Amino acid sequence: MSDWIAAIILGVVEGITEFIPVSSTGHLLLTKSLLGLPNGFWDTFTVLIQLGAILAVVALYFGKLWKVLIGLPTSAEARAFAISVLIAFIPGAVAGLTLHDVIKTILFESPRLICWSLIIGGFVLLALDRWAPAPRESDAMALTWKTSLVVGLFQTLALIPGVSRSGATIVGSMLMRVEKRAAAEFSFFLAIPTMAGAFAVDLYKNKDLLSVDQAGVIAVGFAVSFIVGFIFIRTLVDFVGRHGFAPFAWWRIVVGAGGLVWLAMASQ
């Protein structure tokens, strides 16, 4: 398989899975393994193209984000929202910087861990969808700082491939009584600094693995993840409002179980 086709496939997977609670990293790493792609560059590729999907959030929510940006000097609401995102961002940033090498050299190379994380997370989502506490907060741009901190602590769990960054933040939000549509939206906003930071750290730490010849392959994956992510975000919030998280929970369980079967067959 050519690198270009692999980049397109991984870009599609990233765009579809980044914002739904099924673990984009887990799906990317399992897809990479299924395609027979080597470690090293392709592990870094799976991180770098996530920024494309994040830029889709910026494009779709540009009006709201721009209003916050220009309102920072004069609007207490804008400052409160910016601080809430910062508070939620800090725990994951500290944990990610501290554990980056362990994550990339050990956790990224454990397909079984990814599969079990998908399955366990699926059952957590099923339970939450059925027994979540009654919501008290319904505006993603007006969460309390206490809620934001708890969401940020939950996001650190997503350092384990297969857990899902969006899934962890949504679970944390709903346990703090945030309405599920607002929980999904806050997860989008928190993704912007989180994934931009992951992109910068991974690019710096793995710059020696990258070459000018690979720039085109990365650009293709980046563009595909942006386009597919843009399409999926537009429909995700309404889908969650109508159907909840059960469809994604079952998706996780099926993919995780299928992955375990495939690994068992491959080891024979």
Short mmCIF file of N, CA, C and O in Angstrom, two decimals, residues 10 40 46 50 56-57 68 84 87 110 146 176 191 239:
data_model
loop_
_atom_site.label_atom_id
_atom_site.label_comp_id
_atom_site.label_asym_id
_atom_site.label_seq_id
_atom_site.Cartn_x
_atom_site.Cartn_y
_atom_site.Cartn_z
N LEU A 10 -6.07 6.98 7.10
CA LEU A 10 -5.90 7.44 8.48
C LEU A 10 -6.56 8.81 8.69
O LEU A 10 -7.10 9.09 9.76
N GLY A 40 7.29 4.46 14.55
CA GLY A 40 8.16 5.61 14.27
C GLY A 40 7.38 6.72 13.60
O GLY A 40 6.55 7.38 14.23
N THR A 46 -0.02 9.92 13.27
CA THR A 46 -1.35 9.83 13.85
C THR A 46 -1.63 10.96 14.84
O THR A 46 -2.79 11.32 15.07
N GLN A 50 -4.17 15.03 13.84
CA GLN A 50 -5.28 15.38 14.70
C GLN A 50 -5.52 16.89 14.71
O GLN A 50 -6.64 17.34 14.95
N ALA A 56 -11.09 22.06 12.30
CA ALA A 56 -12.49 22.02 11.88
C ALA A 56 -13.38 22.62 12.97
O ALA A 56 -14.37 23.28 12.67
N VAL A 57 -13.04 22.38 14.24
CA VAL A 57 -13.78 22.99 15.35
C VAL A 57 -13.66 24.51 15.29
O VAL A 57 -14.64 25.25 15.44
N VAL A 68 -15.50 35.63 21.88
CA VAL A 68 -14.80 35.48 23.17
C VAL A 68 -13.47 36.22 23.13
O VAL A 68 -13.13 36.95 24.06
N SER A 84 -12.22 28.90 32.22
CA SER A 84 -12.74 27.54 32.43
C SER A 84 -12.05 26.55 31.49
O SER A 84 -11.73 25.42 31.89
N ILE A 87 -8.47 26.06 32.84
CA ILE A 87 -8.46 25.19 34.02
C ILE A 87 -8.60 23.72 33.60
O ILE A 87 -7.92 22.84 34.13
N SER A 110 0.67 -1.15 22.48
CA SER A 110 -0.08 -2.22 23.13
C SER A 110 -1.50 -2.30 22.57
O SER A 110 -2.44 -1.75 23.16
N LYS A 146 -15.19 24.76 39.04
CA LYS A 146 -15.11 23.45 39.69
C LYS A 146 -15.42 22.35 38.68
O LYS A 146 -14.71 21.33 38.60
N MET A 176 -20.75 15.70 36.50
CA MET A 176 -20.86 17.00 37.17
C MET A 176 -22.17 17.70 36.79
O MET A 176 -22.32 18.89 36.98
N ALA A 191 -10.79 20.57 23.17
CA ALA A 191 -9.91 19.89 22.22
C ALA A 191 -8.93 20.85 21.56
O ALA A 191 -7.82 20.45 21.19
N PHE A 239 -27.13 14.73 16.89
CA PHE A 239 -27.24 13.27 17.01
C PHE A 239 -27.22 12.86 18.47
O PHE A 239 -28.02 12.03 18.91
#
